[in-house]
Short mmCIF file of C-alpha atoms in Angstrom, two decimals:
data_model
loop_
_atom_site.label_atom_id
_atom_site.label_comp_id
_atom_site.label_asym_id
_atom_site.label_seq_id
_atom_site.Cartn_x
_atom_site.Cartn_y
_atom_site.Cartn_z
CA MET A 1 138.38 97.44 149.25
CA TYR A 2 136.62 96.02 146.22
CA LEU A 3 135.68 97.66 143.30
CA CYS A 4 133.69 94.65 141.77
CA ASP A 5 131.21 92.13 142.92
CA ASN A 6 133.34 88.96 142.38
CA MET A 7 137.18 90.37 142.48
CA ASP A 8 139.34 92.80 143.53
CA PHE A 9 140.70 94.79 140.71
CA LEU A 10 143.97 93.75 140.51
CA ASP A 11 143.16 89.81 140.41
CA ILE A 12 140.94 91.20 137.38
CA ILE A 13 143.81 92.57 136.02
CA MET A 14 146.09 89.61 136.50
CA SER A 15 143.96 86.83 135.54
CA ARG A 16 142.80 88.47 132.27
CA ARG A 17 143.46 86.38 129.29
CA SER A 18 142.93 86.35 125.37
CA ILE A 19 139.75 84.41 124.99
CA ARG A 20 138.98 82.92 121.45
CA LYS A 21 136.48 80.10 122.06
CA TYR A 22 133.17 81.22 123.01
CA ARG A 23 129.53 79.59 123.67
CA GLN A 24 127.06 80.38 121.40
CA ASN A 25 125.03 82.61 124.70
CA LYS A 26 124.06 86.00 123.82
CA VAL A 27 125.82 88.39 126.24
CA PRO A 28 123.33 90.60 127.98
CA GLU A 29 122.40 94.09 126.95
CA GLY A 30 123.25 95.26 130.53
CA HIS A 31 126.55 93.95 130.35
CA ILE A 32 127.27 95.55 126.88
CA LYS A 33 125.89 98.90 128.53
CA LYS A 34 128.48 98.35 131.94
CA ILE A 35 131.08 97.33 128.97
CA LEU A 36 130.48 100.51 127.47
CA GLU A 37 130.43 102.61 129.83
CA ALA A 38 133.70 100.98 131.04
CA ALA A 39 135.10 101.88 127.64
CA MET A 40 134.01 105.89 127.49
CA ASN A 41 135.49 106.03 130.93
CA ALA A 42 138.77 105.54 129.33
CA PRO A 43 141.70 108.44 129.90
CA SER A 44 142.15 110.55 126.51
CA ARG A 45 144.50 113.61 125.39
CA LYS A 46 142.69 116.51 126.42
CA ASN A 47 139.53 114.52 127.51
CA GLU A 48 138.73 114.36 123.59
CA ARG A 49 137.40 111.23 124.20
CA PRO A 50 137.26 110.60 120.18
CA TRP A 51 135.92 106.66 120.29
CA HIS A 52 132.95 105.43 118.54
CA PHE A 53 131.86 101.59 119.24
CA VAL A 54 129.58 99.49 116.82
CA LEU A 55 128.34 96.39 118.26
CA ILE A 56 128.71 93.63 115.67
CA ASP A 57 126.18 90.67 116.16
CA LYS A 58 124.91 90.21 112.76
CA ARG A 59 126.41 86.41 112.06
CA GLU A 60 127.10 87.00 108.25
CA ILE A 61 129.53 90.17 109.09
CA LEU A 62 131.18 88.08 112.08
CA ASP A 63 131.86 85.48 109.64
CA ALA A 64 132.95 87.56 106.93
CA ILE A 65 135.63 89.36 108.73
CA PRO A 66 138.26 86.73 109.14
CA SER A 67 138.18 86.51 105.60
CA PHE A 68 140.85 89.99 105.02
CA HIS A 69 141.71 89.30 109.00
CA PRO A 70 143.53 86.29 109.40
CA ASN A 71 143.87 86.56 112.86
CA SER A 72 140.10 86.77 113.81
CA LYS A 73 138.90 83.06 113.38
CA MET A 74 137.36 83.22 116.54
CA LEU A 75 134.52 85.43 115.56
CA PHE A 76 132.80 82.11 114.08
CA GLU A 77 131.97 81.34 117.67
CA ALA A 78 131.78 84.41 119.48
CA PRO A 79 128.49 85.73 119.54
CA MET A 80 129.33 89.38 119.06
CA ALA A 81 132.46 91.68 119.02
CA ILE A 82 132.79 95.40 119.48
CA LEU A 83 134.73 97.50 116.95
CA VAL A 84 136.72 100.66 118.71
CA ALA A 85 137.44 103.67 116.35
CA GLY A 86 138.16 107.06 116.43
CA ASP A 87 136.82 110.25 114.75
CA LEU A 88 138.97 111.86 112.89
CA ASN A 89 137.18 115.13 113.12
CA ILE A 90 138.17 115.09 117.36
CA THR A 91 141.59 114.27 116.55
CA ARG A 92 144.17 113.76 114.11
CA ASP A 93 147.34 112.87 115.31
CA ILE A 94 149.03 109.30 116.84
CA PHE A 95 146.88 110.11 120.16
CA ILE A 96 143.88 108.68 118.64
CA THR A 97 145.11 105.81 118.67
CA ILE A 98 146.17 105.45 122.00
CA ASP A 99 143.05 106.83 123.39
CA CYS A 100 141.21 104.44 121.95
CA SER A 101 143.60 101.67 122.83
CA ALA A 102 143.09 102.79 126.78
CA ALA A 103 139.19 102.31 125.53
CA THR A 104 139.63 99.01 124.39
CA GLU A 105 141.69 97.59 127.71
CA ASN A 106 139.23 98.71 129.44
CA ILE A 107 136.58 96.72 127.47
CA LEU A 108 138.72 94.17 128.03
CA LEU A 109 139.19 93.75 131.92
CA ALA A 110 134.99 94.71 131.84
CA ALA A 111 134.61 92.18 129.91
CA HIS A 112 136.40 89.55 132.26
CA ALA A 113 134.66 91.54 135.77
CA LEU A 114 131.90 90.48 134.21
CA GLY A 115 132.38 86.54 133.61
CA LEU A 116 133.02 87.00 129.85
CA GLY A 117 136.19 86.24 127.72
CA ALA A 118 137.05 88.59 125.27
CA CYS A 119 139.89 89.15 122.74
CA TRP A 120 141.99 92.06 121.33
CA LEU A 121 142.30 91.78 117.55
CA GLY A 122 144.20 94.67 116.01
CA VAL A 123 143.13 96.21 112.74
CA TYR A 124 145.30 99.43 112.84
CA PRO A 125 147.69 99.61 111.33
CA ASP A 126 147.61 96.91 109.01
CA GLU A 127 145.74 98.35 105.74
CA GLU A 128 143.77 95.19 104.48
CA ARG A 129 142.15 95.49 107.91
CA VAL A 130 141.15 99.04 107.93
CA ASN A 131 139.71 98.75 104.51
CA GLY A 132 138.14 95.66 105.18
CA ILE A 133 136.21 96.80 108.40
CA ARG A 134 135.73 100.39 106.82
CA LYS A 135 134.24 98.34 103.51
CA ILE A 136 132.28 95.85 105.47
CA LEU A 137 130.54 98.49 108.80
CA ASN A 138 130.31 101.03 106.20
CA LEU A 139 132.69 103.56 107.93
CA PRO A 140 132.45 107.28 107.21
CA ASP A 141 135.59 108.51 106.24
CA ASN A 142 135.89 110.42 109.34
CA ILE A 143 135.46 107.05 111.61
CA PHE A 144 139.25 105.75 111.84
CA PRO A 145 139.07 101.59 112.89
CA VAL A 146 141.71 100.60 115.65
CA SER A 147 140.78 97.61 117.67
CA LEU A 148 137.99 94.54 117.48
CA ILE A 149 137.39 92.99 120.33
CA SER A 150 135.52 89.34 119.94
CA ILE A 151 133.32 88.88 123.33
CA GLY A 152 131.16 86.03 124.90
CA TYR A 153 131.33 83.52 127.38
CA PRO A 154 134.14 81.58 127.53
CA ASP A 155 134.71 78.15 126.06
CA GLU A 156 137.91 77.29 127.32
CA GLY A 157 140.01 77.59 130.74
CA ARG A 158 141.44 80.35 132.01
CA SER A 159 144.80 79.34 133.32
CA GLN A 160 146.45 82.16 135.31
CA VAL A 161 150.11 82.76 134.74
CA ASN A 162 152.46 84.78 136.71
CA ARG A 163 153.83 87.54 134.39
CA PHE A 164 155.87 89.54 136.06
CA GLU A 165 159.87 90.11 134.47
CA GLU A 166 161.68 92.01 137.04
CA ASN A 167 164.77 91.92 134.42
CA ARG A 168 162.19 94.58 132.07
CA ILE A 169 162.59 96.98 135.83
CA HIS A 170 164.67 99.72 135.53
CA TYR A 171 165.50 102.56 137.99
CA ASN A 172 166.28 105.92 137.42
CA LYS A 173 168.43 104.71 134.19
CA TRP A 174 168.89 102.25 131.89
#
């Protein structure tokens, strides 16, 4: 059974890689909508769905983020990024990061299924990154930045690596 046009679901999971080099082609709005639909279908505690998404495609914002987020230099090439943030008015506990991380993973998988590349850039718990994102995107106090994802058409190969490690599996006890 195929869930996607070109790949089966397990192939999507197994072949997804972090992409750090992008072509400048704009990501179609239809793809962005599908990616966000996938994000909003992530599981969340008590179905609270505390997430908000900020779409970033202004070059001056993308180019400024690496000044406070040193691992985000791929934003110089990426045509866009998506911030995943949680609403502290909905939930204030650790589950906000877990719920937003589930949405982030769905973004990565949906982007890959659509032929796009993406890279998860951690924001939380680094205070400098959290504060930098809050400031540059003018986030309200109740919106808590969790992760940033660069997205675009890959300008690098995707090598498939077998990452399965039998020695990390334990049955019933350690």
